[in-house]
Short mmCIF file of C-alpha atoms and ligand atoms in Angstrom, two decimals:
data_model
loop_
_atom_site.label_atom_id
_atom_site.label_comp_id
_atom_site.label_asym_id
_atom_site.label_seq_id
_atom_site.Cartn_x
_atom_site.Cartn_y
_atom_site.Cartn_z
CA MET A 96 133.29 306.99 -75.42
CA THR A 97 135.34 307.51 -77.71
CA THR A 98 138.24 307.63 -74.96
CA GLY A 99 140.20 305.40 -76.49
CA PRO A 100 143.02 305.42 -79.82
CA GLN A 101 141.50 306.14 -83.08
CA LEU A 102 142.95 305.68 -86.44
CA ILE A 103 143.35 308.52 -87.81
CA GLN A 104 145.09 309.76 -91.30
CA GLY A 105 146.22 306.20 -90.88
CA GLU A 106 148.06 306.02 -88.41
CA LEU A 107 146.91 305.66 -83.62
CA ARG A 108 146.01 308.67 -81.72
CA LEU A 109 145.07 308.86 -77.74
CA GLU A 110 143.32 311.51 -77.78
CA GLY A 111 145.28 314.60 -80.22
CA VAL A 112 148.85 312.72 -79.83
CA PRO A 113 150.01 310.43 -82.31
CA LEU A 114 151.24 307.24 -81.27
CA ARG A 115 154.23 307.52 -83.20
CA GLU A 116 155.57 310.92 -81.45
CA ILE A 117 155.40 309.62 -78.21
CA ALA A 118 157.78 306.68 -79.36
CA ALA A 119 159.35 309.17 -81.33
CA ARG A 120 160.73 310.98 -78.24
CA PHE A 121 160.44 308.82 -75.05
CA GLY A 122 161.74 305.26 -77.28
CA THR A 123 159.88 301.81 -76.48
CA PRO A 124 158.95 300.00 -75.13
CA CYS A 125 156.31 302.29 -73.74
CA TYR A 126 153.19 303.06 -71.46
CA VAL A 127 151.11 305.58 -72.58
CA TYR A 128 147.56 306.38 -70.92
CA SER A 129 145.38 308.77 -71.30
CA ARG A 130 143.29 311.59 -68.84
CA ALA A 131 140.55 312.17 -70.09
CA ALA A 132 139.92 308.33 -70.47
CA LEU A 133 140.81 308.80 -66.67
CA THR A 134 139.35 310.58 -66.22
CA ALA A 135 135.79 309.15 -67.98
CA ALA A 136 135.91 306.55 -66.03
CA TYR A 137 136.51 308.20 -62.44
CA GLU A 138 133.07 309.37 -63.92
CA ASP A 139 130.97 307.19 -64.83
CA TYR A 140 130.91 305.85 -61.64
CA ARG A 141 130.20 309.04 -60.35
CA GLN A 142 127.44 309.25 -61.91
CA ALA A 143 126.51 305.92 -60.79
CA LEU A 144 126.76 306.59 -57.67
CA ALA A 145 124.84 310.57 -57.81
CA GLY A 146 122.78 311.64 -54.93
CA ARG A 147 124.71 309.34 -52.57
CA ASP A 148 126.53 308.74 -49.68
CA ALA A 149 129.33 307.33 -51.23
CA LEU A 150 132.91 307.47 -51.20
CA ILE A 151 135.16 306.11 -54.44
CA CYS A 152 138.27 303.79 -53.52
CA TYR A 153 140.65 303.47 -56.46
CA ALA A 154 142.60 300.72 -56.01
CA VAL A 155 146.41 301.82 -56.43
CA LYS A 156 147.58 298.68 -57.23
CA ALA A 157 145.87 298.71 -60.55
CA ASN A 158 148.14 301.37 -61.43
CA ALA A 159 150.03 303.18 -58.81
CA ASN A 160 151.82 306.42 -60.71
CA LEU A 161 152.39 309.01 -58.97
CA ALA A 162 150.51 311.28 -61.52
CA ILE A 163 147.59 308.83 -62.08
CA LEU A 164 147.11 309.25 -57.90
CA ASN A 165 147.12 312.74 -58.24
CA LEU A 166 144.74 312.96 -61.06
CA PHE A 167 141.67 310.29 -59.12
CA ALA A 168 142.64 312.82 -56.00
CA ARG A 169 142.36 315.73 -58.14
CA LEU A 170 138.67 313.96 -58.82
CA GLY A 171 137.73 313.56 -55.09
CA ALA A 172 138.75 310.21 -55.07
CA GLY A 173 139.59 307.95 -51.93
CA PHE A 174 142.35 305.23 -51.98
CA ASP A 175 142.50 300.82 -51.18
CA ILE A 176 146.44 300.58 -49.94
CA VAL A 177 147.70 297.26 -49.76
CA SER A 178 150.41 298.53 -48.69
CA GLY A 179 152.71 300.87 -45.82
CA GLY A 180 154.40 301.61 -49.44
CA GLU A 181 150.95 302.05 -51.37
CA LEU A 182 149.91 305.28 -48.26
CA GLN A 183 153.39 306.51 -49.01
CA ARG A 184 152.45 306.92 -52.30
CA VAL A 185 148.69 308.05 -51.89
CA ILE A 186 149.81 310.59 -49.49
CA ALA A 187 153.20 311.87 -52.05
CA ALA A 188 150.22 312.16 -54.77
CA GLY A 189 148.46 314.70 -52.57
CA GLY A 190 145.43 311.99 -51.59
CA ASP A 191 144.08 312.48 -48.79
CA PRO A 192 144.27 310.24 -46.01
CA ALA A 193 140.89 310.13 -44.45
CA LYS A 194 139.75 308.60 -47.62
CA VAL A 195 142.00 305.33 -47.11
CA VAL A 196 141.26 302.18 -46.36
CA PHE A 197 144.08 300.06 -46.28
CA SER A 198 143.21 296.43 -47.49
CA GLY A 199 145.86 293.14 -47.31
CA VAL A 200 146.37 289.70 -45.20
CA GLY A 201 149.48 291.23 -44.13
CA LYS A 202 149.59 293.68 -43.15
CA ARG A 203 153.28 294.32 -40.68
CA ARG A 204 152.96 296.21 -37.30
CA ASP A 205 154.83 298.95 -39.10
CA GLU A 206 152.07 299.84 -41.37
CA MET A 207 150.27 299.18 -39.12
CA ARG A 208 151.66 302.40 -37.41
CA ALA A 209 152.32 304.41 -40.14
CA ALA A 210 148.48 304.55 -41.07
CA LEU A 211 147.54 305.06 -38.20
CA GLU A 212 149.63 307.87 -37.84
CA ALA A 213 148.07 309.16 -41.34
CA GLY A 214 144.98 309.08 -40.19
CA ILE A 215 142.86 306.63 -42.76
CA HIS A 216 139.65 306.19 -42.72
CA CYS A 217 139.41 302.59 -41.67
CA PHE A 218 141.51 299.16 -42.13
CA ASN A 219 139.97 296.72 -43.66
CA VAL A 220 141.21 293.48 -41.33
CA GLU A 221 141.14 290.06 -42.41
CA SER A 222 141.79 287.43 -39.49
CA ALA A 223 141.23 287.43 -35.59
CA SER A 224 144.70 287.75 -35.00
CA GLU A 225 144.80 291.13 -36.78
CA LEU A 226 142.24 292.46 -35.09
CA ASP A 227 145.35 291.59 -32.20
CA HIS A 228 148.20 293.42 -33.28
CA LEU A 229 146.38 296.31 -35.23
CA ASN A 230 144.89 296.86 -31.46
CA ALA A 231 148.65 296.34 -29.41
CA VAL A 232 149.63 298.99 -32.40
CA ALA A 233 146.78 301.57 -31.16
CA ALA A 234 147.59 300.48 -27.40
CA ASP A 235 150.89 301.65 -28.02
CA LEU A 236 149.98 305.07 -29.54
CA ASP A 237 147.27 305.27 -27.73
CA LYS A 238 144.89 306.05 -30.74
CA VAL A 239 141.85 304.02 -32.34
CA ALA A 240 142.00 301.98 -35.32
CA PRO A 241 138.47 301.99 -37.15
CA VAL A 242 137.61 298.72 -38.46
CA SER A 243 136.20 296.32 -40.82
CA LEU A 244 136.16 293.24 -41.03
CA ARG A 245 136.42 291.73 -44.60
CA VAL A 246 133.81 289.09 -44.66
CA ASN A 247 133.55 286.42 -47.47
CA PRO A 248 129.55 286.05 -48.71
CA ASN A 249 130.65 282.77 -50.27
CA VAL A 250 129.46 283.96 -53.76
CA ASP A 251 130.95 282.35 -57.21
CA PRO A 252 132.09 285.44 -58.82
CA LYS A 253 132.27 283.21 -62.53
CA THR A 254 136.21 284.40 -63.61
CA HIS A 255 139.77 283.31 -63.50
CA PRO A 256 140.08 281.47 -60.47
CA TYR A 257 143.52 283.53 -60.06
CA ILE A 258 141.53 286.63 -59.88
CA SER A 259 138.66 285.33 -57.27
CA THR A 260 138.36 286.18 -53.87
CA GLY A 261 135.55 285.62 -52.34
CA LEU A 262 135.03 282.06 -51.87
CA LYS A 263 135.74 280.26 -48.39
CA THR A 264 138.79 278.01 -49.87
CA ALA A 265 140.22 281.96 -50.93
CA LYS A 266 142.59 282.98 -48.04
CA PHE A 267 141.68 286.64 -47.88
CA GLY A 268 139.10 287.62 -45.50
CA VAL A 269 137.09 285.62 -42.99
CA ALA A 270 134.73 282.89 -42.61
CA PHE A 271 131.05 284.04 -43.04
CA GLU A 272 130.04 282.20 -40.15
CA ASP A 273 132.52 283.53 -38.17
CA ALA A 274 132.02 287.15 -38.83
CA LEU A 275 129.54 287.77 -35.78
CA ALA A 276 132.04 286.64 -33.59
CA LEU A 277 134.75 288.74 -33.72
CA TYR A 278 133.02 291.90 -34.69
CA ARG A 279 132.51 290.86 -30.87
CA ARG A 280 135.57 290.22 -30.38
CA ALA A 281 136.37 293.66 -32.06
CA ALA A 282 133.85 296.01 -30.26
CA SER A 283 135.42 294.49 -27.46
CA LEU A 284 138.65 295.83 -27.74
CA PRO A 285 139.56 299.28 -26.00
CA HIS A 286 141.66 300.43 -29.37
CA LEU A 287 139.72 299.76 -31.80
CA ARG A 288 136.12 301.01 -32.73
CA VAL A 289 133.57 299.67 -35.73
CA ARG A 290 132.62 301.44 -38.54
CA GLY A 291 132.38 299.06 -41.52
CA ILE A 292 132.03 296.19 -43.81
CA ASP A 293 133.82 295.24 -46.60
CA CYS A 294 133.75 292.45 -49.09
CA HIS A 295 135.71 291.45 -52.34
CA ILE A 296 134.12 288.76 -54.76
CA GLY A 297 136.80 288.93 -57.37
CA SER A 298 138.08 291.01 -60.64
CA GLN A 299 137.43 291.09 -64.26
CA LEU A 300 133.86 290.51 -63.27
CA LEU A 301 131.40 291.14 -66.75
CA ASP A 302 127.89 289.46 -64.62
CA PRO A 303 126.45 292.23 -62.03
CA ALA A 304 124.59 288.93 -60.13
CA PRO A 305 127.32 288.66 -57.83
CA ALA A 306 127.95 291.55 -56.64
CA ALA A 307 124.65 291.96 -55.31
CA GLU A 308 124.42 288.92 -54.08
CA ALA A 309 127.27 289.45 -51.99
CA ALA A 310 126.08 292.63 -50.87
CA GLU A 311 122.48 290.79 -49.99
CA LYS A 312 124.59 288.75 -47.51
CA ILE A 313 126.75 291.72 -46.29
CA LEU A 314 123.66 293.82 -45.37
CA GLY A 315 121.91 290.23 -43.60
CA LEU A 316 125.10 290.55 -41.81
CA VAL A 317 124.79 294.30 -41.00
CA ASP A 318 121.54 293.62 -39.92
CA THR A 319 122.14 290.87 -37.86
CA LEU A 320 125.45 292.96 -36.19
CA ALA A 321 123.28 295.57 -35.15
CA ALA A 322 120.47 293.64 -33.24
CA ALA A 323 124.27 293.12 -31.25
CA GLY A 324 124.66 296.27 -30.93
CA ILE A 325 127.24 296.74 -33.05
CA ALA A 326 126.69 299.65 -35.29
CA ILE A 327 128.40 299.73 -39.62
CA GLU A 328 128.28 303.19 -40.33
CA HIS A 329 129.61 302.34 -43.88
CA ILE A 330 129.37 299.14 -46.36
CA ASP A 331 132.95 298.67 -49.05
CA LEU A 332 131.37 295.94 -51.34
CA GLY A 333 135.12 296.41 -53.29
CA GLY A 334 136.32 296.43 -57.05
CA GLY A 335 136.22 294.16 -59.88
CA LYS A 336 134.08 295.37 -62.22
CA GLY A 337 135.34 293.68 -65.46
CA ILE A 338 136.54 295.46 -68.40
CA ARG A 339 135.98 294.86 -72.83
CA TYR A 340 139.82 293.02 -73.42
CA GLN A 341 138.68 291.68 -76.46
CA ASP A 342 134.86 291.28 -77.06
CA GLU A 343 133.41 290.84 -73.80
CA ALA A 344 130.05 292.66 -72.91
CA ALA A 345 131.53 295.17 -70.18
CA LEU A 346 128.70 297.13 -68.49
CA SER A 347 128.75 301.09 -66.99
CA ALA A 348 128.99 301.61 -64.22
CA ALA A 349 125.41 302.45 -63.35
CA GLU A 350 124.10 299.00 -65.75
CA TYR A 351 126.75 297.13 -63.18
CA LEU A 352 125.80 298.22 -59.90
CA ALA A 353 122.42 298.91 -60.82
CA PRO A 354 121.04 295.13 -59.18
CA THR A 355 123.79 296.29 -56.25
CA LEU A 356 121.88 299.11 -55.75
CA GLN A 357 118.58 297.60 -55.66
CA ALA A 358 119.80 295.93 -52.55
CA LEU A 359 120.99 298.44 -51.08
CA ALA A 360 118.10 300.50 -51.27
CA GLY A 361 116.91 302.76 -48.01
CA ARG A 362 120.07 301.79 -46.30
CA LYS A 363 120.86 304.67 -44.79
CA GLU A 364 125.36 303.42 -44.12
CA LYS A 365 127.98 304.76 -45.87
CA LEU A 366 128.97 303.05 -49.01
CA LEU A 367 132.54 302.50 -50.24
CA LEU A 368 133.57 301.12 -53.37
CA GLU A 369 136.75 299.53 -54.28
CA PRO A 370 137.69 299.78 -57.88
CA GLY A 371 141.00 299.23 -60.10
CA ARG A 372 140.97 297.88 -63.63
CA SER A 373 137.84 299.52 -64.81
CA LEU A 374 139.34 303.15 -63.64
CA VAL A 375 142.58 302.18 -65.44
CA GLY A 376 142.53 299.55 -67.73
CA ASN A 377 141.54 300.83 -70.54
CA ALA A 378 142.71 304.12 -70.49
CA GLY A 379 146.65 302.50 -70.89
CA LEU A 380 148.48 301.09 -73.74
CA LEU A 381 152.33 299.14 -73.80
CA LEU A 382 153.54 300.86 -77.35
CA THR A 383 156.37 297.70 -78.51
CA ARG A 384 158.72 298.39 -81.94
CA VAL A 385 158.76 294.78 -83.84
CA GLU A 386 163.15 294.22 -84.21
CA ILE A 387 162.68 290.61 -85.57
CA LEU A 388 160.60 288.99 -87.45
CA LYS A 389 161.45 285.16 -87.63
CA PRO A 390 158.86 283.68 -90.47
CA GLY A 391 158.58 279.53 -90.02
CA SER A 392 155.96 276.96 -91.70
CA GLU A 393 155.09 276.20 -88.64
CA LYS A 394 154.66 280.01 -86.85
CA SER A 395 155.73 283.03 -87.88
CA PHE A 396 157.22 285.14 -84.90
CA ALA A 397 157.24 289.41 -84.21
CA VAL A 398 159.98 289.56 -82.06
CA VAL A 399 158.96 292.89 -79.79
CA ASP A 400 161.08 294.96 -77.79
CA ALA A 401 158.19 294.90 -74.44
CA ALA A 402 157.85 291.42 -72.79
CA MET A 403 156.02 289.46 -70.28
CA ASN A 404 158.21 291.39 -67.69
CA ASP A 405 156.86 294.65 -69.05
CA LEU A 406 153.19 293.12 -69.40
CA MET A 407 152.83 290.12 -67.33
CA ARG A 408 148.89 289.56 -68.02
CA PRO A 409 149.18 286.98 -70.97
CA ALA A 410 152.39 285.12 -69.22
CA LEU A 411 150.66 284.94 -65.79
CA TYR A 412 146.83 284.21 -66.55
CA ASP A 413 147.20 283.80 -70.27
CA ALA A 414 144.78 287.32 -70.95
CA TRP A 415 144.05 288.63 -74.59
CA HIS A 416 145.06 292.33 -75.41
CA ASP A 417 144.04 294.14 -79.09
CA ILE A 418 147.12 294.32 -80.34
CA ARG A 419 147.40 297.02 -83.04
CA PRO A 420 149.67 298.42 -85.70
CA VAL A 421 150.27 302.70 -84.83
CA MET A 422 150.74 302.47 -88.53
CA PRO A 423 149.20 300.49 -90.45
CA ARG A 424 150.91 298.68 -93.67
CA ASP A 425 149.32 297.24 -97.04
CA GLY A 426 149.98 293.58 -97.45
CA ALA A 427 148.35 290.63 -96.75
CA PRO A 428 148.20 289.52 -92.55
CA ARG A 429 149.86 286.59 -91.30
CA PRO A 430 149.05 285.04 -88.05
CA TYR A 431 152.66 286.41 -86.05
CA GLU A 432 153.29 285.03 -82.55
CA ILE A 433 153.91 288.30 -80.72
CA VAL A 434 156.28 287.99 -78.56
CA GLY A 435 159.47 289.28 -76.23
CA PRO A 436 162.88 288.98 -75.75
CA VAL A 437 162.72 286.69 -72.50
CA CYS A 438 164.13 283.54 -72.01
CA GLU A 439 161.18 282.27 -71.28
CA SER A 440 159.07 280.02 -73.88
CA GLY A 441 156.02 282.22 -70.89
CA ASP A 442 156.84 285.07 -72.54
CA PHE A 443 154.19 286.06 -75.32
CA LEU A 444 152.13 288.98 -75.96
CA GLY A 445 149.43 287.59 -78.37
CA HIS A 446 148.97 284.15 -80.50
CA GLU A 447 148.17 284.07 -83.77
CA ARG A 448 147.65 287.45 -84.52
CA ALA A 449 146.99 288.73 -88.21
CA LEU A 450 148.64 291.41 -88.96
CA ALA A 451 151.14 293.05 -92.38
CA LEU A 452 154.30 293.88 -90.73
CA ALA A 453 157.58 295.56 -91.17
CA GLU A 454 160.81 295.16 -88.52
CA GLY A 455 160.63 298.28 -86.75
CA ASP A 456 156.93 299.20 -86.64
CA LEU A 457 155.68 300.21 -83.99
CA LEU A 458 152.21 298.08 -82.75
CA ALA A 459 150.20 299.14 -79.19
CA VAL A 460 148.96 296.56 -76.50
CA LEU A 461 145.92 297.82 -76.00
CA SER A 462 143.47 297.85 -72.36
CA ALA A 463 147.16 297.33 -70.51
CA GLY A 464 146.88 300.18 -68.65
CA ALA A 465 145.63 298.03 -65.01
CA TYR A 466 148.18 295.63 -63.58
CA GLY A 467 150.63 295.82 -66.87
CA MET A 468 153.13 298.16 -65.20
CA ALA A 469 152.08 297.93 -61.70
CA MET A 470 153.02 294.03 -61.90
CA SER A 471 156.11 295.12 -64.43
CA SER A 472 159.70 293.15 -63.07
CA ASN A 473 162.95 293.67 -64.00
CA TYR A 474 163.35 289.76 -64.93
CA ASN A 475 166.59 289.51 -67.64
CA SER A 476 167.96 293.16 -65.90
CA ARG A 477 165.66 295.03 -68.21
CA PRO A 478 165.05 298.43 -67.06
CA ARG A 479 161.26 299.22 -66.43
CA ALA A 480 159.42 301.14 -69.42
CA ALA A 481 159.08 304.63 -69.87
CA GLU A 482 155.41 306.03 -68.76
CA VAL A 483 153.48 308.72 -70.46
CA MET A 484 150.48 310.26 -70.16
CA VAL A 485 148.72 312.26 -73.09
CA ASP A 486 146.19 315.34 -72.27
CA GLY A 487 144.58 316.91 -74.99
CA GLU A 488 147.35 317.95 -77.34
CA ARG A 489 150.28 317.09 -74.82
CA MET A 490 152.12 314.45 -73.40
CA HIS A 491 153.71 314.17 -69.97
CA LEU A 492 156.34 311.91 -68.46
CA ILE A 493 155.53 310.25 -65.51
CA ARG A 494 157.94 308.00 -65.28
CA GLN A 495 161.40 308.24 -66.88
CA ARG A 496 162.75 304.74 -67.96
CA GLU A 497 164.87 303.44 -65.81
CA ASP A 498 168.40 302.62 -66.80
CA VAL A 499 170.39 299.30 -66.71
CA ALA A 500 172.74 301.19 -63.76
CA GLN A 501 169.75 301.38 -61.21
CA LEU A 502 168.84 298.12 -61.69
CA PHE A 503 172.09 296.57 -59.68
CA ALA A 504 172.87 300.44 -57.65
CA GLN A 505 172.17 298.52 -54.64
CA GLU A 506 173.76 295.53 -54.71
CA SER A 507 177.82 294.99 -53.71
CA MET A 508 180.55 291.99 -53.91
CA LEU A 509 182.03 290.14 -51.39
CA PRO A 510 184.93 292.32 -49.70
CA ARG A 511 188.26 289.63 -51.44
C1 LIG B 829 142.72 293.88 -56.11
C2 LIG B 829 141.67 294.17 -55.01
C3 LIG B 829 140.60 295.77 -55.96
C4 LIG B 829 140.78 295.72 -57.18
O1 LIG B 829 139.79 295.01 -58.32
P1 LIG B 829 139.45 294.97 -59.61
O2 LIG B 829 139.02 294.02 -60.40
O3 LIG B 829 140.71 296.21 -60.35
O4 LIG B 829 138.60 297.09 -59.48
C5 LIG B 829 139.84 295.54 -54.86
N1 LIG B 829 139.87 295.78 -53.55
C6 LIG B 829 140.72 294.83 -53.33
C7 LIG B 829 141.48 294.11 -51.62
C8 LIG B 829 141.25 294.43 -54.35
O5 LIG B 829 142.71 293.47 -53.41
#
């Protein structure tokens, strides 16, 4: 699959567009996405699930740009949301609310109301209290809320502790041991209807075994529930499939899901998945320019115009992103610390990258499509980056660069 950036005639291109042209037209820092890569990632899942009753619910939090949501909506995707804001985005992007599942440990009542009025597919409920809140909100609206319980299968996904979510100690979901009692409670509440069951064990998972183990535990619970007279229509196994950032052996959707699908063989329940990172991560990059070179005896720094506020993953998780020159130059590479202008020592994009650089050079920080723009902030009063989508030979501005006036437009001073 050659949907990533490619070095052609001495410069990096995404699809048919030289990144140099994008920087010249829209400036830096700038996120750039490939329509072909987004489509290919979705098709990878679709093919893996061919012939089965399934719904791919894109996890909006990974990248919530309307153009990306719209593209997935047009491909037939559903959506996994975690806030009322994400629901509004999905609707604004032309997504079908009937294909939306609503996850999250702290849904507010107004968010529940909006989702009930929109007619979403299911609420992924994460606590006993939430069942009561949702029942009350639905009663107010004279509606019946479709629910699923997020159950912690208590399997170790073997990933970064910050993105491991299915263990007993996590704030997410309900304990496996409590699930039967909570389903009984859900079934007894007049304004709830039990529809499914869900789990999500973590993110950037490279080993397919924990997902299959989780599926087996969930299926055992589905059978227990059936014996107790509680029918489950769908099984939602969450997201979490990992991607290649460096040298990870990232599997295709078919390979990753094979043991899970084997565990599901012969089951009649509809299958839902909530992939985020694996649909968008490798379809995007962050384009940045070298402002200052600071050679030193201990370390040499390349200060670029993108920073931790634009791409937080290196500072937050010590994540590794490949960093490539857009127009590689001749000359001996030297190890550079690639850092941003933000006033924090943790503000870096890469350590010890062997590069031949001059001031003004463009760099592409790869695999930045997921949890990049979505986690960006205005720290240091830095306007957020522009976003561009390439499609063959064409480039589309899908989000304008913020300007500073927008950053303080909501603020006001005390009267004198
Ligand atoms: C974050 C999240 C996802 C998406 O995870 P990825 O690792 O990006 O695939 C799916 N479901 C839930 C409930 C999540 O919190």
